[in-house]
PDB file of C-alpha atoms in Angstrom:
ATOM      1  CA  MET A 445      -0.012   0.004  -0.074  1.00  0.00           C
ATOM      2  CA  THR A 446       1.017   3.546  -0.556  1.00  0.00           C
ATOM      3  CA  THR A 447      -0.283   6.480   1.316  1.00  0.00           C
ATOM      4  CA  GLU A 448       0.227  10.188   0.733  1.00  0.00           C
ATOM      5  CA  ARG A 449      -0.651  12.637   3.437  1.00  0.00           C
ATOM      6  CA  VAL A 450      -2.100  15.954   1.808  1.00  0.00           C
ATOM      7  CA  ASN A 451      -2.017  18.947   3.842  1.00  0.00           C
ATOM      8  CA  PRO A 452      -2.686  22.025   1.632  1.00  0.00           C
ATOM      9  CA  PRO A 453      -0.782  25.120   2.651  1.00  0.00           C
ATOM     10  CA  ASP A 454      -4.107  27.263   2.418  1.00  0.00           C
ATOM     11  CA  LEU A 455      -5.715  25.232   5.195  1.00  0.00           C
ATOM     12  CA  SER A 456      -4.900  25.639   8.885  1.00  0.00           C
ATOM     13  CA  PRO A 457      -1.762  23.485   9.724  1.00  0.00           C
ATOM     14  CA  PRO A 458      -2.987  20.156  11.130  1.00  0.00           C
ATOM     15  CA  THR A 459      -2.036  19.043  14.449  1.00  0.00           C
ATOM     16  CA  GLY A 460      -2.331  15.326  15.201  1.00  0.00           C
ATOM     17  CA  PHE A 461      -4.177  14.596  11.935  1.00  0.00           C
ATOM     18  CA  SER A 462      -3.860  14.912   8.237  1.00  0.00           C
ATOM     19  CA  HIS A 463      -6.338  16.901   6.066  1.00  0.00           C
ATOM     20  CA  ALA A 464      -6.480  14.129   3.489  1.00  0.00           C
ATOM     21  CA  VAL A 465      -4.993  10.739   2.976  1.00  0.00           C
ATOM     22  CA  VAL A 466      -4.604   9.388  -0.586  1.00  0.00           C
ATOM     23  CA  ALA A 467      -4.325   5.589  -0.205  1.00  0.00           C
ATOM     24  CA  SER A 468      -3.925   2.898  -2.831  1.00  0.00           C
ATOM     25  CA  GLY A 469      -3.873  -0.748  -1.985  1.00  0.00           C
ATOM     26  CA  SER A 470      -5.766  -3.952  -2.646  1.00  0.00           C
ATOM     27  CA  ARG A 471      -7.716  -4.382   0.621  1.00  0.00           C
ATOM     28  CA  VAL A 472      -9.881  -2.119   2.731  1.00  0.00           C
ATOM     29  CA  VAL A 473     -10.424  -2.858   6.365  1.00  0.00           C
ATOM     30  CA  PHE A 474     -13.413  -1.367   8.108  1.00  0.00           C
ATOM     31  CA  LEU A 475     -12.772  -1.066  11.864  1.00  0.00           C
ATOM     32  CA  ALA A 476     -15.858  -1.117  14.164  1.00  0.00           C
ATOM     33  CA  GLY A 477     -16.112   1.457  16.912  1.00  0.00           C
ATOM     34  CA  GLN A 478     -13.950   0.527  19.889  1.00  0.00           C
ATOM     35  CA  THR A 479     -14.260   1.791  23.376  1.00  0.00           C
ATOM     36  CA  ALA A 480     -12.260   1.022  26.515  1.00  0.00           C
ATOM     37  CA  LEU A 481     -13.636  -2.602  26.951  1.00  0.00           C
ATOM     38  CA  ASP A 482     -11.409  -5.190  28.518  1.00  0.00           C
ATOM     39  CA  ALA A 483     -11.596  -8.969  27.331  1.00  0.00           C
ATOM     40  CA  ASP A 484     -14.639  -9.461  29.706  1.00  0.00           C
ATOM     41  CA  GLY A 485     -16.594  -6.696  28.079  1.00  0.00           C
ATOM     42  CA  LYS A 486     -16.225  -4.168  30.987  1.00  0.00           C
ATOM     43  CA  VAL A 487     -15.211  -0.494  30.455  1.00  0.00           C
ATOM     44  CA  VAL A 488     -11.891   0.130  32.067  1.00  0.00           C
ATOM     45  CA  GLY A 489     -10.233   3.488  32.917  1.00  0.00           C
ATOM     46  CA  ARG A 490     -11.694   6.200  35.045  1.00  0.00           C
ATOM     47  CA  THR A 491     -10.308   9.158  33.103  1.00  0.00           C
ATOM     48  CA  LEU A 492     -10.581  10.149  29.420  1.00  0.00           C
ATOM     49  CA  PRO A 493      -6.898   9.566  28.666  1.00  0.00           C
ATOM     50  CA  GLU A 494      -7.134   6.113  30.238  1.00  0.00           C
ATOM     51  CA  GLN A 495     -10.164   5.246  28.178  1.00  0.00           C
ATOM     52  CA  PHE A 496      -8.671   6.758  24.997  1.00  0.00           C
ATOM     53  CA  ALA A 497      -5.538   4.594  25.465  1.00  0.00           C
ATOM     54  CA  LYS A 498      -7.590   1.365  25.813  1.00  0.00           C
ATOM     55  CA  ALA A 499      -9.948   2.304  22.950  1.00  0.00           C
ATOM     56  CA  LEU A 500      -6.969   3.006  20.669  1.00  0.00           C
ATOM     57  CA  ALA A 501      -5.281  -0.362  21.750  1.00  0.00           C
ATOM     58  CA  ASN A 502      -8.481  -2.168  20.887  1.00  0.00           C
ATOM     59  CA  LEU A 503      -8.794  -0.397  17.480  1.00  0.00           C
ATOM     60  CA  LEU A 504      -5.177  -1.349  16.773  1.00  0.00           C
ATOM     61  CA  ALA A 505      -5.584  -4.826  17.899  1.00  0.00           C
ATOM     62  CA  ALA A 506      -8.464  -5.365  15.461  1.00  0.00           C
ATOM     63  CA  LEU A 507      -6.336  -3.719  12.674  1.00  0.00           C
ATOM     64  CA  THR A 508      -3.336  -5.989  13.483  1.00  0.00           C
ATOM     65  CA  ALA A 509      -5.596  -9.011  13.473  1.00  0.00           C
ATOM     66  CA  ALA A 510      -6.772  -8.010   9.980  1.00  0.00           C
ATOM     67  CA  GLY A 511      -3.081  -7.889   8.785  1.00  0.00           C
ATOM     68  CA  GLY A 512      -2.651  -4.047   9.086  1.00  0.00           C
ATOM     69  CA  THR A 513      -0.384  -1.649  10.890  1.00  0.00           C
ATOM     70  CA  PRO A 514      -1.171   1.851  12.275  1.00  0.00           C
ATOM     71  CA  SER A 515       0.467   3.476   9.109  1.00  0.00           C
ATOM     72  CA  ASP A 516      -2.204   1.739   7.078  1.00  0.00           C
ATOM     73  CA  LEU A 517      -4.980   3.831   8.749  1.00  0.00           C
ATOM     74  CA  ALA A 518      -6.672   6.213   6.294  1.00  0.00           C
ATOM     75  CA  ARG A 519      -9.400   7.534   8.398  1.00  0.00           C
ATOM     76  CA  VAL A 520     -10.321   7.509  12.116  1.00  0.00           C
ATOM     77  CA  THR A 521     -13.455   9.105  13.826  1.00  0.00           C
ATOM     78  CA  VAL A 522     -13.244   9.905  17.507  1.00  0.00           C
ATOM     79  CA  TYR A 523     -16.585  10.075  19.286  1.00  0.00           C
ATOM     80  CA  ALA A 524     -16.428  11.847  22.581  1.00  0.00           C
ATOM     81  CA  THR A 525     -19.035  12.511  25.168  1.00  0.00           C
ATOM     82  CA  ASP A 526     -17.273  15.744  26.137  1.00  0.00           C
ATOM     83  CA  VAL A 527     -15.421  17.569  23.480  1.00  0.00           C
ATOM     84  CA  ALA A 528     -14.284  20.304  26.000  1.00  0.00           C
ATOM     85  CA  ALA A 529     -12.629  17.620  28.108  1.00  0.00           C
ATOM     86  CA  TYR A 530     -11.029  16.190  24.999  1.00  0.00           C
ATOM     87  CA  ARG A 531      -9.578  19.556  24.179  1.00  0.00           C
ATOM     88  CA  VAL A 532      -8.158  19.914  27.675  1.00  0.00           C
ATOM     89  CA  HIS A 533      -6.526  16.406  27.446  1.00  0.00           C
ATOM     90  CA  ALA A 534      -5.428  16.862  23.760  1.00  0.00           C
ATOM     91  CA  PRO A 535      -1.656  17.115  24.461  1.00  0.00           C
ATOM     92  CA  GLU A 536      -1.820  13.821  26.515  1.00  0.00           C
ATOM     93  CA  LEU A 537      -4.174  12.070  23.956  1.00  0.00           C
ATOM     94  CA  GLY A 538      -1.637  13.128  21.157  1.00  0.00           C
ATOM     95  CA  ARG A 539       1.210  11.601  23.116  1.00  0.00           C
ATOM     96  CA  LEU A 540      -0.778   8.311  23.588  1.00  0.00           C
ATOM     97  CA  TRP A 541      -1.551   8.277  19.868  1.00  0.00           C
ATOM     98  CA  ARG A 542       2.082   8.817  18.935  1.00  0.00           C
ATOM     99  CA  GLU A 543       3.303   6.073  21.330  1.00  0.00           C
ATOM    100  CA  ALA A 544       0.775   3.527  20.012  1.00  0.00           C
ATOM    101  CA  ALA A 545       0.256   4.533  16.339  1.00  0.00           C
ATOM    102  CA  GLY A 546       3.228   6.767  15.397  1.00  0.00           C
ATOM    103  CA  ARG A 547       3.177  10.010  13.384  1.00  0.00           C
ATOM    104  CA  ASP A 548       1.629   8.892  10.148  1.00  0.00           C
ATOM    105  CA  TYR A 549      -1.688  10.452  11.023  1.00  0.00           C
ATOM    106  CA  PRO A 550      -4.839   9.437   9.235  1.00  0.00           C
ATOM    107  CA  ALA A 551      -7.570  11.827   8.329  1.00  0.00           C
ATOM    108  CA  MET A 552      -9.448  12.347  11.529  1.00  0.00           C
ATOM    109  CA  ALA A 553     -12.526  13.867  13.012  1.00  0.00           C
ATOM    110  CA  VAL A 554     -13.675  14.418  16.641  1.00  0.00           C
ATOM    111  CA  VAL A 555     -17.468  14.435  17.070  1.00  0.00           C
ATOM    112  CA  GLU A 556     -19.283  15.053  20.446  1.00  0.00           C
ATOM    113  CA  VAL A 557     -22.057  12.604  21.192  1.00  0.00           C
ATOM    114  CA  VAL A 558     -24.713  12.525  23.912  1.00  0.00           C
ATOM    115  CA  ARG A 559     -23.601   9.066  25.030  1.00  0.00           C
ATOM    116  CA  LEU A 560     -22.141   5.927  23.787  1.00  0.00           C
ATOM    117  CA  TRP A 561     -23.380   2.275  23.739  1.00  0.00           C
ATOM    118  CA  ASP A 562     -21.745   1.534  27.100  1.00  0.00           C
ATOM    119  CA  GLU A 563     -22.855   4.165  29.569  1.00  0.00           C
ATOM    120  CA  GLU A 564     -19.528   4.427  31.230  1.00  0.00           C
ATOM    121  CA  ALA A 565     -17.598   4.977  28.014  1.00  0.00           C
ATOM    122  CA  MET A 566     -16.252   8.366  27.349  1.00  0.00           C
ATOM    123  CA  VAL A 567     -14.692   7.886  24.007  1.00  0.00           C
ATOM    124  CA  GLU A 568     -15.048   5.510  20.972  1.00  0.00           C
ATOM    125  CA  LEU A 569     -12.768   5.353  17.945  1.00  0.00           C
ATOM    126  CA  ASP A 570     -13.631   3.747  14.510  1.00  0.00           C
ATOM    127  CA  GLY A 571     -12.123   3.998  11.028  1.00  0.00           C
ATOM    128  CA  PHE A 572     -10.779   2.207   8.021  1.00  0.00           C
ATOM    129  CA  ALA A 573      -7.434   1.175   6.702  1.00  0.00           C
ATOM    130  CA  VAL A 574      -6.083   0.403   3.221  1.00  0.00           C
ATOM    131  CA  LEU A 575      -3.771  -2.659   3.160  1.00  0.00           C
ATOM    132  CA  PRO A 576      -1.353  -3.676   0.214  1.00  0.00           C
TER     133      PRO A 576
END
């Protein structure tokens, strides 16, 4: 697979995401929404950063099981129950992302939602990847 991150100079400089990702490959992997569920189906983590780290780990585990790597991610959507809290924790969330997924950022969006499927969940990530 090849990917090209496109960040036009006439748009605001991206921080922790890419404005567009041009991906070419032979397989597309659609990743279901992942929250901070452990193997027993219980939400773990009491803080947004703890839940984000687990949700990201779950997303990357699904991607790895499908044969992909973090650099194959083309698009990720983050659903947060409190965008103001997400913004407060953005530097730490960015660090957690870089540690787990590196700096090849996919196209991303953060969307505030009233609640998620699991009432205790504060954040959910879904997306898709393009594999060679």
